[in-house]
Amino acid sequence: MIWLASHILVVLSIAMVGVAMLFVLQQRRTPQSAAAWVLFILLIPYLAIPLFLALGFRKQAGRFPPIRFSPATHPAANPQPIAKALQAFGIPAASEGNSLTLHFTPTQAQTALMATILQAQTRLDITFYLLDNDATGHAFVEALIARAKAGVAVHLILDRLGALHRPKAELARLLAAGAKLRYFSPFLHRPDNGHLNLRNHRKMVVADLNTVWAGGRNIGDAYLAEGHDWIDLSFTLQGPAVQSYIDVFAADWDVVGTPPGTLISHSPADGAVTAQLVPSGPDTPDDALHDALVYGIHRAERSVWITTPYFLPTEALQQALITASRRGVDVRVMLPQTSNQWITDLARGAYLRDLDAAGCTILRLRKGMLHAKAGMIDDMAWIGSANFDVRSMLLNFETALMLYDAATVIALQAWFTGLAPLCEPGVLIPSLPRRCAESIFRLGAPML
């Protein structure tokens, strides 16, 4: 009987390995990602298969249905090529008539955030990855409590992983005031859902279906209070592009709660900004943000400037940057000397050295944390929640606002240029032990 049990166990193990490999090969992945998972499953199946069930899934239409975008209003008369390319992926057309205010400092961002919340009269639709249990987090929830008590319909989504250190007492009071709170991607779920690895990294406040506060900032002292050596970007938006944020929030709420029904913005189209919201994640059938950036970088004629806290690009993005630099395009990548994620710091080393060897300019912020996620390609720019890494481009729920007007692009270029003196140019030459460690951690990146 022992031999029979052993035989059955071997057969089941082989079958599980075969099924897992079939799932890997059927999903849309880069060849590097598929090869890494297949090798992992073959070599250490008892560890690889459980990890794949928890972390290995990407697009799941049954669990995360595609965002239902409303028809674009006030479409741009002469859209830039990247805007037209995004439309081919089902992204609404770039719209004219938007008003945008950039927040370069924590004080500007917090003042605008509180104004957006406290001026709401009918509803607040909010998604954040992280809500800290600190003074800023408490003030944020207190503002929501005040609006809920005033009769405003408050809908708050927090990512379950990012909300680990949330202000629980204040959130309980928010619920008691009548607000609705939902957690995205809970830890306990059916194994076949596989969404433990799919985090909602979006950051946005939509007030009265009219005004949006969004960008790269979470809610916490590090992001919104002075004196924390964190550099970030956010903005306030009004105009036709607000509708896309409403549609994205509706899709998020559809996953965690009851469908919110049809929500239509009446935000005035009296601004001078041309904008186009590009979400990414399991609720977008294609990888529009990633593919549009690859396309835009290959089309670049003068400059590609990127700020990101974490730099783990896909092979396509990395090669696009290298090719652009070799074509004579001014390619600059700005990132922190030391980020708050040591694993990504180890994994990024070889990527940065390859860019440096190709003539790209690497700018390492000497002090503090650069958390801004933005970029400029010639005459367009983007700001949002997406880092320039595999996770943001191909896994997480993210948003990036594409901006096509000259004034906004010039303002972001001036901000980037102003930070350059605070940076150390070039890359560090690692020791042999660090180079070995970097290589090991880089091998894990495609498995995402």
PDB file of N, CA and C in Angstrom, residues 304-364:
ATOM      1  N   VAL A 304      13.364  62.409 -23.273  1.00  0.00           N
ATOM      2  CA  VAL A 304      12.560  61.506 -22.440  1.00  0.00           C
ATOM      3  C   VAL A 304      13.078  61.657 -21.021  1.00  0.00           C
ATOM      4  N   TRP A 305      12.286  62.287 -20.147  1.00  0.00           N
ATOM      5  CA  TRP A 305      12.670  62.494 -18.754  1.00  0.00           C
ATOM      6  C   TRP A 305      11.685  61.746 -17.870  1.00  0.00           C
ATOM      7  N   ILE A 306      12.207  60.951 -16.941  1.00  0.00           N
ATOM      8  CA  ILE A 306      11.362  60.103 -16.105  1.00  0.00           C
ATOM      9  C   ILE A 306      11.763  60.279 -14.650  1.00  0.00           C
ATOM     10  N   THR A 307      10.761  60.422 -13.772  1.00  0.00           N
ATOM     11  CA  THR A 307      10.995  60.362 -12.327  1.00  0.00           C
ATOM     12  C   THR A 307      10.197  59.194 -11.775  1.00  0.00           C
ATOM     13  N   THR A 308      10.848  58.383 -10.967  1.00  0.00           N
ATOM     14  CA  THR A 308      10.195  57.207 -10.398  1.00  0.00           C
ATOM     15  C   THR A 308      10.925  56.783  -9.135  1.00  0.00           C
ATOM     16  N   PRO A 309      10.219  56.315  -8.120  1.00  0.00           N
ATOM     17  CA  PRO A 309      10.915  55.833  -6.925  1.00  0.00           C
ATOM     18  C   PRO A 309      11.558  54.469  -7.131  1.00  0.00           C
ATOM     19  N   TYR A 310      10.966  53.662  -8.007  1.00  0.00           N
ATOM     20  CA  TYR A 310      11.449  52.299  -8.230  1.00  0.00           C
ATOM     21  C   TYR A 310      11.600  52.083  -9.735  1.00  0.00           C
ATOM     22  N   PHE A 311      12.738  51.554 -10.134  1.00  0.00           N
ATOM     23  CA  PHE A 311      13.031  51.394 -11.557  1.00  0.00           C
ATOM     24  C   PHE A 311      13.319  49.933 -11.857  1.00  0.00           C
ATOM     25  N   LEU A 312      12.280  49.209 -12.284  1.00  0.00           N
ATOM     26  CA  LEU A 312      12.415  47.827 -12.715  1.00  0.00           C
ATOM     27  C   LEU A 312      11.613  47.682 -14.007  1.00  0.00           C
ATOM     28  N   PRO A 313      12.118  48.201 -15.111  1.00  0.00           N
ATOM     29  CA  PRO A 313      11.329  48.235 -16.345  1.00  0.00           C
ATOM     30  C   PRO A 313      11.189  46.866 -16.985  1.00  0.00           C
ATOM     31  N   THR A 314      10.173  46.746 -17.814  1.00  0.00           N
ATOM     32  CA  THR A 314      10.086  45.568 -18.669  1.00  0.00           C
ATOM     33  C   THR A 314      11.202  45.632 -19.706  1.00  0.00           C
ATOM     34  N   GLU A 315      11.432  44.511 -20.349  1.00  0.00           N
ATOM     35  CA  GLU A 315      12.476  44.482 -21.379  1.00  0.00           C
ATOM     36  C   GLU A 315      12.155  45.469 -22.498  1.00  0.00           C
ATOM     37  N   ALA A 316      10.862  45.595 -22.831  1.00  0.00           N
ATOM     38  CA  ALA A 316      10.468  46.503 -23.911  1.00  0.00           C
ATOM     39  C   ALA A 316      10.742  47.956 -23.547  1.00  0.00           C
ATOM     40  N   LEU A 317      10.434  48.346 -22.311  1.00  0.00           N
ATOM     41  CA  LEU A 317      10.690  49.721 -21.876  1.00  0.00           C
ATOM     42  C   LEU A 317      12.191  50.000 -21.791  1.00  0.00           C
ATOM     43  N   GLN A 318      12.945  49.031 -21.260  1.00  0.00           N
ATOM     44  CA  GLN A 318      14.385  49.204 -21.146  1.00  0.00           C
ATOM     45  C   GLN A 318      15.033  49.386 -22.517  1.00  0.00           C
ATOM     46  N   GLN A 319      14.651  48.557 -23.462  1.00  0.00           N
ATOM     47  CA  GLN A 319      15.230  48.658 -24.795  1.00  0.00           C
ATOM     48  C   GLN A 319      14.798  49.935 -25.505  1.00  0.00           C
ATOM     49  N   ALA A 320      13.568  50.386 -25.242  1.00  0.00           N
ATOM     50  CA  ALA A 320      13.115  51.638 -25.839  1.00  0.00           C
ATOM     51  C   ALA A 320      13.968  52.804 -25.356  1.00  0.00           C
ATOM     52  N   LEU A 321      14.275  52.836 -24.056  1.00  0.00           N
ATOM     53  CA  LEU A 321      15.101  53.903 -23.508  1.00  0.00           C
ATOM     54  C   LEU A 321      16.522  53.847 -24.072  1.00  0.00           C
ATOM     55  N   ILE A 322      17.079  52.654 -24.128  1.00  0.00           N
ATOM     56  CA  ILE A 322      18.442  52.500 -24.649  1.00  0.00           C
ATOM     57  C   ILE A 322      18.502  52.928 -26.117  1.00  0.00           C
ATOM     58  N   THR A 323      17.526  52.490 -26.896  1.00  0.00           N
ATOM     59  CA  THR A 323      17.497  52.839 -28.315  1.00  0.00           C
ATOM     60  C   THR A 323      17.341  54.340 -28.508  1.00  0.00           C
ATOM     61  N   ALA A 324      16.457  54.945 -27.705  1.00  0.00           N
ATOM     62  CA  ALA A 324      16.254  56.391 -27.811  1.00  0.00           C
ATOM     63  C   ALA A 324      17.549  57.139 -27.526  1.00  0.00           C
ATOM     64  N   SER A 325      18.255  56.740 -26.484  1.00  0.00           N
ATOM     65  CA  SER A 325      19.502  57.411 -26.145  1.00  0.00           C
ATOM     66  C   SER A 325      20.527  57.274 -27.268  1.00  0.00           C
ATOM     67  N   ARG A 326      20.612  56.105 -27.840  1.00  0.00           N
ATOM     68  CA  ARG A 326      21.573  55.885 -28.928  1.00  0.00           C
ATOM     69  C   ARG A 326      21.179  56.635 -30.194  1.00  0.00           C
ATOM     70  N   ARG A 327      19.897  57.002 -30.302  1.00  0.00           N
ATOM     71  CA  ARG A 327      19.454  57.813 -31.437  1.00  0.00           C
ATOM     72  C   ARG A 327      19.743  59.293 -31.226  1.00  0.00           C
ATOM     73  N   GLY A 328      20.249  59.640 -30.039  1.00  0.00           N
ATOM     74  CA  GLY A 328      20.551  61.032 -29.751  1.00  0.00           C
ATOM     75  C   GLY A 328      19.498  61.740 -28.923  1.00  0.00           C
ATOM     76  N   VAL A 329      18.488  61.019 -28.454  1.00  0.00           N
ATOM     77  CA  VAL A 329      17.462  61.614 -27.604  1.00  0.00           C
ATOM     78  C   VAL A 329      18.033  61.820 -26.203  1.00  0.00           C
ATOM     79  N   ASP A 330      17.668  62.933 -25.575  1.00  0.00           N
ATOM     80  CA  ASP A 330      18.117  63.257 -24.215  1.00  0.00           C
ATOM     81  C   ASP A 330      17.293  62.438 -23.218  1.00  0.00           C
ATOM     82  N   VAL A 331      17.827  61.310 -22.780  1.00  0.00           N
ATOM     83  CA  VAL A 331      17.123  60.410 -21.862  1.00  0.00           C
ATOM     84  C   VAL A 331      17.671  60.607 -20.455  1.00  0.00           C
ATOM     85  N   ARG A 332      16.781  60.955 -19.523  1.00  0.00           N
ATOM     86  CA  ARG A 332      17.177  61.147 -18.128  1.00  0.00           C
ATOM     87  C   ARG A 332      16.224  60.353 -17.233  1.00  0.00           C
ATOM     88  N   VAL A 333      16.802  59.681 -16.251  1.00  0.00           N
ATOM     89  CA  VAL A 333      16.011  58.940 -15.263  1.00  0.00           C
ATOM     90  C   VAL A 333      16.417  59.444 -13.889  1.00  0.00           C
ATOM     91  N   MET A 334      15.433  59.998 -13.149  1.00  0.00           N
ATOM     92  CA  MET A 334      15.678  60.514 -11.805  1.00  0.00           C
ATOM     93  C   MET A 334      14.994  59.604 -10.795  1.00  0.00           C
ATOM     94  N   LEU A 335      15.736  59.212  -9.766  1.00  0.00           N
ATOM     95  CA  LEU A 335      15.223  58.308  -8.749  1.00  0.00           C
ATOM     96  C   LEU A 335      15.994  58.508  -7.458  1.00  0.00           C
ATOM     97  N   PRO A 336      15.516  58.005  -6.346  1.00  0.00           N
ATOM     98  CA  PRO A 336      16.237  58.222  -5.087  1.00  0.00           C
ATOM     99  C   PRO A 336      17.522  57.405  -5.027  1.00  0.00           C
ATOM    100  N   GLN A 337      18.535  57.963  -4.373  1.00  0.00           N
ATOM    101  CA  GLN A 337      19.757  57.202  -4.133  1.00  0.00           C
ATOM    102  C   GLN A 337      19.441  55.929  -3.360  1.00  0.00           C
ATOM    103  N   THR A 338      18.604  56.080  -2.320  1.00  0.00           N
ATOM    104  CA  THR A 338      18.146  54.937  -1.527  1.00  0.00           C
ATOM    105  C   THR A 338      16.646  55.092  -1.318  1.00  0.00           C
ATOM    106  N   SER A 339      15.867  54.149  -1.818  1.00  0.00           N
ATOM    107  CA  SER A 339      14.420  54.232  -1.666  1.00  0.00           C
ATOM    108  C   SER A 339      13.998  53.542  -0.370  1.00  0.00           C
ATOM    109  N   ASN A 340      12.697  53.470  -0.154  1.00  0.00           N
ATOM    110  CA  ASN A 340      12.177  52.790   1.030  1.00  0.00           C
ATOM    111  C   ASN A 340      11.934  51.305   0.764  1.00  0.00           C
ATOM    112  N   GLN A 341      12.380  50.810  -0.402  1.00  0.00           N
ATOM    113  CA  GLN A 341      12.246  49.389  -0.739  1.00  0.00           C
ATOM    114  C   GLN A 341      13.619  48.848  -1.142  1.00  0.00           C
ATOM    115  N   TRP A 342      14.321  48.249  -0.195  1.00  0.00           N
ATOM    116  CA  TRP A 342      15.699  47.838  -0.458  1.00  0.00           C
ATOM    117  C   TRP A 342      15.789  46.747  -1.523  1.00  0.00           C
ATOM    118  N   ILE A 343      14.743  45.928  -1.647  1.00  0.00           N
ATOM    119  CA  ILE A 343      14.774  44.868  -2.656  1.00  0.00           C
ATOM    120  C   ILE A 343      14.811  45.465  -4.060  1.00  0.00           C
ATOM    121  N   THR A 344      13.973  46.479  -4.292  1.00  0.00           N
ATOM    122  CA  THR A 344      13.977  47.101  -5.616  1.00  0.00           C
ATOM    123  C   THR A 344      15.280  47.847  -5.874  1.00  0.00           C
ATOM    124  N   ASP A 345      15.895  48.390  -4.828  1.00  0.00           N
ATOM    125  CA  ASP A 345      17.188  49.048  -4.994  1.00  0.00           C
ATOM    126  C   ASP A 345      18.248  48.055  -5.456  1.00  0.00           C
ATOM    127  N   LEU A 346      18.174  46.834  -4.932  1.00  0.00           N
ATOM    128  CA  LEU A 346      19.123  45.816  -5.374  1.00  0.00           C
ATOM    129  C   LEU A 346      18.855  45.375  -6.813  1.00  0.00           C
ATOM    130  N   ALA A 347      17.573  45.218  -7.130  1.00  0.00           N
ATOM    131  CA  ALA A 347      17.234  44.689  -8.447  1.00  0.00           C
ATOM    132  C   ALA A 347      17.473  45.690  -9.570  1.00  0.00           C
ATOM    133  N   ARG A 348      17.490  46.998  -9.248  1.00  0.00           N
ATOM    134  CA  ARG A 348      17.562  48.005 -10.319  1.00  0.00           C
ATOM    135  C   ARG A 348      18.971  48.252 -10.839  1.00  0.00           C
ATOM    136  N   GLY A 349      19.986  47.819 -10.107  1.00  0.00           N
ATOM    137  CA  GLY A 349      21.356  48.206 -10.412  1.00  0.00           C
ATOM    138  C   GLY A 349      21.783  47.909 -11.836  1.00  0.00           C
ATOM    139  N   ALA A 350      21.548  46.680 -12.299  1.00  0.00           N
ATOM    140  CA  ALA A 350      21.987  46.300 -13.652  1.00  0.00           C
ATOM    141  C   ALA A 350      21.236  47.086 -14.716  1.00  0.00           C
ATOM    142  N   TYR A 351      19.947  47.354 -14.485  1.00  0.00           N
ATOM    143  CA  TYR A 351      19.177  48.151 -15.446  1.00  0.00           C
ATOM    144  C   TYR A 351      19.776  49.545 -15.602  1.00  0.00           C
ATOM    145  N   LEU A 352      20.109  50.170 -14.478  1.00  0.00           N
ATOM    146  CA  LEU A 352      20.644  51.527 -14.522  1.00  0.00           C
ATOM    147  C   LEU A 352      22.019  51.563 -15.177  1.00  0.00           C
ATOM    148  N   ARG A 353      22.842  50.577 -14.902  1.00  0.00           N
ATOM    149  CA  ARG A 353      24.172  50.549 -15.519  1.00  0.00           C
ATOM    150  C   ARG A 353      24.064  50.366 -17.035  1.00  0.00           C
ATOM    151  N   ASP A 354      23.101  49.561 -17.483  1.00  0.00           N
ATOM    152  CA  ASP A 354      22.900  49.394 -18.927  1.00  0.00           C
ATOM    153  C   ASP A 354      22.476  50.716 -19.564  1.00  0.00           C
ATOM    154  N   LEU A 355      21.593  51.468 -18.892  1.00  0.00           N
ATOM    155  CA  LEU A 355      21.188  52.770 -19.414  1.00  0.00           C
ATOM    156  C   LEU A 355      22.368  53.730 -19.456  1.00  0.00           C
ATOM    157  N   ASP A 356      23.145  53.734 -18.382  1.00  0.00           N
ATOM    158  CA  ASP A 356      24.304  54.622 -18.304  1.00  0.00           C
ATOM    159  C   ASP A 356      25.294  54.316 -19.430  1.00  0.00           C
ATOM    160  N   ALA A 357      25.516  53.032 -19.697  1.00  0.00           N
ATOM    161  CA  ALA A 357      26.439  52.641 -20.767  1.00  0.00           C
ATOM    162  C   ALA A 357      25.932  53.074 -22.138  1.00  0.00           C
ATOM    163  N   ALA A 358      24.611  53.212 -22.274  1.00  0.00           N
ATOM    164  CA  ALA A 358      24.025  53.620 -23.553  1.00  0.00           C
ATOM    165  C   ALA A 358      23.954  55.135 -23.700  1.00  0.00           C
ATOM    166  N   GLY A 359      24.412  55.878 -22.689  1.00  0.00           N
ATOM    167  CA  GLY A 359      24.427  57.330 -22.777  1.00  0.00           C
ATOM    168  C   GLY A 359      23.293  58.036 -22.068  1.00  0.00           C
ATOM    169  N   CYS A 360      22.434  57.297 -21.387  1.00  0.00           N
ATOM    170  CA  CYS A 360      21.362  57.928 -20.615  1.00  0.00           C
ATOM    171  C   CYS A 360      21.945  58.617 -19.384  1.00  0.00           C
ATOM    172  N   THR A 361      21.274  59.654 -18.914  1.00  0.00           N
ATOM    173  CA  THR A 361      21.690  60.356 -17.706  1.00  0.00           C
ATOM    174  C   THR A 361      20.903  59.813 -16.517  1.00  0.00           C
ATOM    175  N   ILE A 362      21.610  59.279 -15.536  1.00  0.00           N
ATOM    176  CA  ILE A 362      20.995  58.769 -14.314  1.00  0.00           C
ATOM    177  C   ILE A 362      21.208  59.805 -13.214  1.00  0.00           C
ATOM    178  N   LEU A 363      20.145  60.244 -12.596  1.00  0.00           N
ATOM    179  CA  LEU A 363      20.196  61.249 -11.532  1.00  0.00           C
ATOM    180  C   LEU A 363      19.682  60.630 -10.241  1.00  0.00           C
ATOM    181  N   ARG A 364      20.551  60.530  -9.236  1.00  0.00           N
ATOM    182  CA  ARG A 364      20.209  59.897  -7.968  1.00  0.00           C
ATOM    183  C   ARG A 364      20.048  60.971  -6.880  1.00  0.00           C
TER     184      ARG A 364
END
